[in-house]
Short mmCIF file of C-alpha atoms in Angstrom, two decimals:
data_model
loop_
_atom_site.label_atom_id
_atom_site.label_comp_id
_atom_site.label_asym_id
_atom_site.label_seq_id
_atom_site.Cartn_x
_atom_site.Cartn_y
_atom_site.Cartn_z
CA GLU A 142 -0.01 -0.01 0.31
CA ARG A 143 3.35 2.31 0.72
CA ARG A 144 4.64 1.57 -2.31
CA PHE A 145 1.38 1.98 -4.35
CA ILE A 146 0.26 6.37 -2.48
CA ASN A 147 4.71 6.96 -3.16
CA LEU A 148 4.17 5.85 -6.61
CA ARG A 149 0.59 7.52 -7.16
CA LYS A 150 1.87 10.40 -6.02
CA ARG A 151 4.80 10.94 -8.31
CA LEU A 152 2.61 9.73 -11.35
CA ASP A 153 0.41 13.30 -9.38
CA GLN A 154 3.67 14.99 -9.34
CA LEU A 155 3.69 14.38 -13.43
CA GLY A 156 0.73 14.51 -14.49
CA TYR A 157 -0.34 11.59 -15.46
CA ARG A 158 -3.48 11.08 -13.40
CA GLN A 159 -5.41 7.86 -14.79
CA PRO A 160 -7.01 5.42 -12.09
CA LEU A 161 -3.83 3.40 -11.62
CA GLY A 162 -5.10 -0.19 -10.79
CA ILE A 163 -3.81 -2.50 -8.21
CA ASP A 164 -2.96 -5.09 -10.10
CA SER A 165 -1.47 -3.18 -12.54
CA LEU A 166 1.47 -1.93 -10.15
CA PRO A 167 4.52 -4.03 -10.79
CA LEU A 168 3.98 -2.58 -14.06
CA VAL A 169 3.61 0.47 -13.90
CA GLU A 170 6.01 1.23 -10.94
CA LYS A 171 8.49 -0.24 -13.54
CA LEU A 172 7.72 1.45 -16.41
CA PHE A 173 7.96 4.48 -14.62
CA ASN A 174 11.32 3.53 -12.95
CA ASP A 175 12.93 3.78 -16.19
CA LEU A 176 10.95 6.54 -18.39
CA VAL A 177 13.31 8.68 -14.21
CA HIS A 178 15.86 6.89 -15.62
CA THR A 179 15.23 8.25 -19.55
CA THR A 180 14.79 11.19 -18.61
CA GLU A 181 18.27 11.50 -16.64
CA SER A 182 19.96 9.93 -19.42
CA LEU A 183 18.49 12.27 -21.67
CA ARG A 184 19.77 15.08 -19.64
CA ASN A 185 23.48 13.76 -19.16
CA VAL A 186 22.92 13.36 -22.70
CA LYS A 187 22.16 17.18 -23.12
CA LEU A 188 24.67 18.47 -20.54
CA SER A 189 27.29 16.25 -22.17
CA ALA A 190 25.81 17.48 -26.08
CA GLY A 191 26.65 20.65 -25.22
CA LYS A 192 30.08 20.27 -23.34
CA THR A 193 31.29 18.43 -26.71
CA GLU A 194 29.30 20.98 -29.32
CA LYS A 195 31.36 23.91 -26.83
CA GLU A 196 34.17 21.76 -27.07
CA SER A 197 33.39 22.03 -30.33
CA ARG A 198 33.42 25.40 -31.23
CA ASN A 199 36.84 26.03 -29.88
CA VAL A 200 38.48 23.29 -31.55
CA ASP A 201 37.34 24.52 -34.77
CA ALA A 202 38.86 28.34 -33.54
CA LEU A 203 42.30 25.95 -32.69
CA VAL A 204 41.73 25.01 -35.61
CA GLU A 205 40.88 27.71 -38.46
CA PRO A 206 44.38 29.29 -38.59
CA TYR A 207 45.93 25.69 -39.97
CA ARG A 208 43.00 25.35 -42.06
CA LEU A 209 43.29 28.57 -43.52
CA GLU A 210 47.08 28.13 -43.84
CA ASN A 211 46.48 23.87 -45.16
CA ALA A 212 44.22 26.17 -47.97
CA ARG A 213 47.32 28.18 -48.80
CA ILE A 214 49.91 25.29 -48.76
CA THR A 215 47.46 23.52 -51.62
CA ARG A 216 46.82 26.37 -53.71
CA GLU A 217 50.95 26.92 -53.82
CA ASN A 218 51.36 23.73 -54.46
CA ASN A 219 48.93 23.36 -57.38
CA ASP A 220 50.88 26.48 -58.63
CA LEU A 221 54.40 24.43 -58.40
CA HIS A 222 53.15 21.28 -59.54
CA GLN A 223 51.08 23.57 -62.80
CA GLN A 224 55.52 25.24 -63.10
CA LEU A 225 56.69 22.19 -62.92
CA LEU A 226 54.61 20.33 -65.73
CA ARG A 227 55.17 23.40 -67.68
CA LEU A 228 58.84 23.04 -66.51
CA LYS A 229 58.95 19.20 -67.75
CA GLU A 230 57.53 20.28 -71.49
CA GLU A 231 60.10 22.34 -72.15
CA ASN A 232 62.13 21.12 -70.69
CA ASP A 233 61.23 17.84 -72.89
CA ARG A 234 60.65 20.42 -76.29
CA VAL A 235 64.78 21.90 -75.80
CA SER A 236 66.06 17.62 -75.38
CA ARG A 237 64.16 16.60 -78.50
CA GLU A 238 65.96 19.94 -80.90
CA LEU A 239 69.23 18.88 -78.89
CA LYS A 240 68.94 15.35 -80.34
CA ALA A 241 68.12 16.67 -83.62
CA GLN A 242 70.35 18.96 -83.55
CA ILE A 243 73.16 16.16 -82.02
CA THR A 244 71.68 13.94 -85.24
CA LYS A 245 72.36 16.29 -87.85
CA LEU A 246 75.76 17.29 -86.89
CA ASP A 247 76.89 13.52 -86.21
CA ARG A 248 75.37 13.14 -90.04
CA GLU A 249 77.36 16.44 -90.71
CA THR A 250 80.55 14.83 -89.24
CA ILE A 251 80.03 11.70 -91.64
CA GLU A 252 79.71 12.98 -94.74
CA LEU A 253 82.51 15.62 -93.19
CA LYS A 254 84.55 12.89 -92.99
CA PHE A 255 84.57 11.47 -95.73
CA LEU A 256 84.96 13.70 -97.43
CA ASN A 257 88.22 14.47 -95.91
CA SER A 258 89.45 11.59 -96.55
CA GLN A 259 88.61 11.61 -100.21
CA TYR A 260 90.68 15.64 -100.82
CA VAL A 261 93.44 13.40 -98.63
CA HIS A 262 94.23 10.42 -101.00
CA LYS A 263 93.63 12.60 -104.29
CA PHE A 264 96.08 14.84 -102.37
CA ARG A 265 98.48 12.14 -101.86
CA CYS A 266 97.88 10.79 -105.40
CA LEU A 267 98.98 14.89 -107.04
CA GLU A 268 102.36 15.04 -104.49
CA LYS A 269 103.38 11.49 -105.73
CA ASP A 270 102.61 12.52 -109.08
CA SER A 271 103.95 16.10 -108.75
CA LYS A 272 107.42 14.25 -107.37
CA ALA A 273 107.31 12.01 -110.43
CA LYS A 274 107.31 14.66 -112.73
CA SER A 275 109.49 17.12 -110.82
CA GLU A 276 111.23 13.58 -110.69
CA ARG A 277 110.67 13.02 -114.56
CA ILE A 278 111.83 16.98 -114.80
CA GLN A 279 114.71 16.84 -113.35
CA GLN A 280 115.71 13.37 -115.88
CA LEU A 281 115.43 15.17 -118.93
CA GLN A 282 116.66 18.47 -118.15
CA GLU A 283 120.81 16.81 -117.57
CA LYS A 284 119.44 14.70 -119.87
CA ASN A 285 118.49 17.53 -122.83
CA MET A 286 118.69 20.98 -121.04
CA GLN A 287 122.13 20.90 -118.94
CA ALA A 288 125.50 19.68 -120.33
CA VAL A 289 126.93 17.92 -117.02
CA VAL A 290 132.01 19.13 -117.04
CA GLN A 291 133.56 16.71 -115.33
CA THR A 292 136.34 17.94 -113.19
CA PRO A 293 139.45 15.65 -112.24
CA GLY A 294 138.71 16.30 -108.65
CA GLY A 295 135.56 14.33 -109.49
CA LYS A 296 132.95 17.40 -108.75
CA LYS A 297 130.33 17.98 -111.45
CA HIS A 298 129.22 20.92 -113.17
CA SER A 299 126.47 21.93 -114.61
CA ILE A 300 126.37 24.28 -118.09
CA PRO A 301 122.49 25.62 -118.41
CA PHE A 302 122.48 25.06 -121.88
CA ARG A 303 121.97 23.00 -124.31
CA ARG A 304 125.42 20.45 -124.51
CA GLN A 305 127.43 17.71 -125.29
CA ARG A 306 128.31 15.77 -122.31
CA MET A 307 132.22 16.06 -122.07
CA GLN A 308 135.08 14.53 -118.83
CA ILE A 309 138.94 17.14 -118.39
CA ASP A 310 141.51 14.79 -117.38
CA GLU A 311 143.85 17.23 -116.81
CA LEU A 312 143.86 20.85 -116.48
CA ILE A 313 145.17 22.46 -119.13
CA PRO A 314 149.53 23.36 -118.58
CA PRO A 315 149.34 26.74 -117.72
CA ALA A 316 151.79 30.01 -120.18
CA LEU A 317 155.15 30.15 -119.56
CA THR A 318 154.82 33.38 -119.56
CA SER A 319 151.96 36.30 -120.11
CA ALA A 320 154.40 38.81 -121.66
CA TYR A 321 152.70 37.86 -125.06
CA PRO A 322 147.98 38.46 -124.91
CA VAL A 323 146.77 35.01 -125.02
CA SER A 324 143.78 35.21 -127.55
CA GLN A 325 140.35 34.88 -126.65
CA PRO A 326 138.52 32.17 -128.79
CA ASP A 327 136.07 32.08 -130.74
CA ASP A 328 133.69 29.76 -128.90
CA PRO A 329 132.28 30.97 -126.47
CA TYR A 330 131.99 27.31 -125.05
CA VAL A 331 136.30 26.20 -125.02
CA ALA A 332 135.33 30.32 -123.62
CA ASP A 333 133.26 29.13 -120.99
CA LEU A 334 136.09 25.77 -120.32
CA LEU A 335 139.15 27.89 -119.91
CA GLN A 336 137.77 30.77 -117.67
CA LEU A 337 136.59 27.11 -115.60
CA ALA A 338 140.55 25.62 -115.63
CA ASP A 339 141.79 29.44 -114.68
CA ARG A 340 139.32 30.00 -111.61
CA ARG A 341 140.61 26.39 -110.83
#
């Protein structure tokens, strides 16, 4: 009966004035206790939610500078990425141009080496031909265009006129007296030989 009176009083305080039977007392008491517990839990949850919301606002205030800094860093990172892409494209273009230029220079080098080898071969042929012609000219000059005089000393003297080869075994003996003038020969070749003998 005491439990019934206490429960009835508490129900009336909460506005539940419907009739309450003795048979339904255990069920109503159980439901009432659950209601009280749920109400207290709800109040605690609201208090905790308010505290959490306040803490969340405080955290947002603390995080806001970092959020702004992160946005700035993200923009800078995007700009750097775009610059990197442009630099990569420019580097690829320059690399392709340099490779093409190197290929062109290699081809020109090969052509110049081949042309140089042809010029060297032609120069050697001309040098050989020139040497052979020089030797031939020298032979012809000795044979047909110069007279070679060999004196008793074994020396040879070339006279730049077309003469026959001759050899002098001994010199003309000197005159016993120089009181009489010596007549000059009419043949200039003989005169040349005499002058040569006098100089020796």
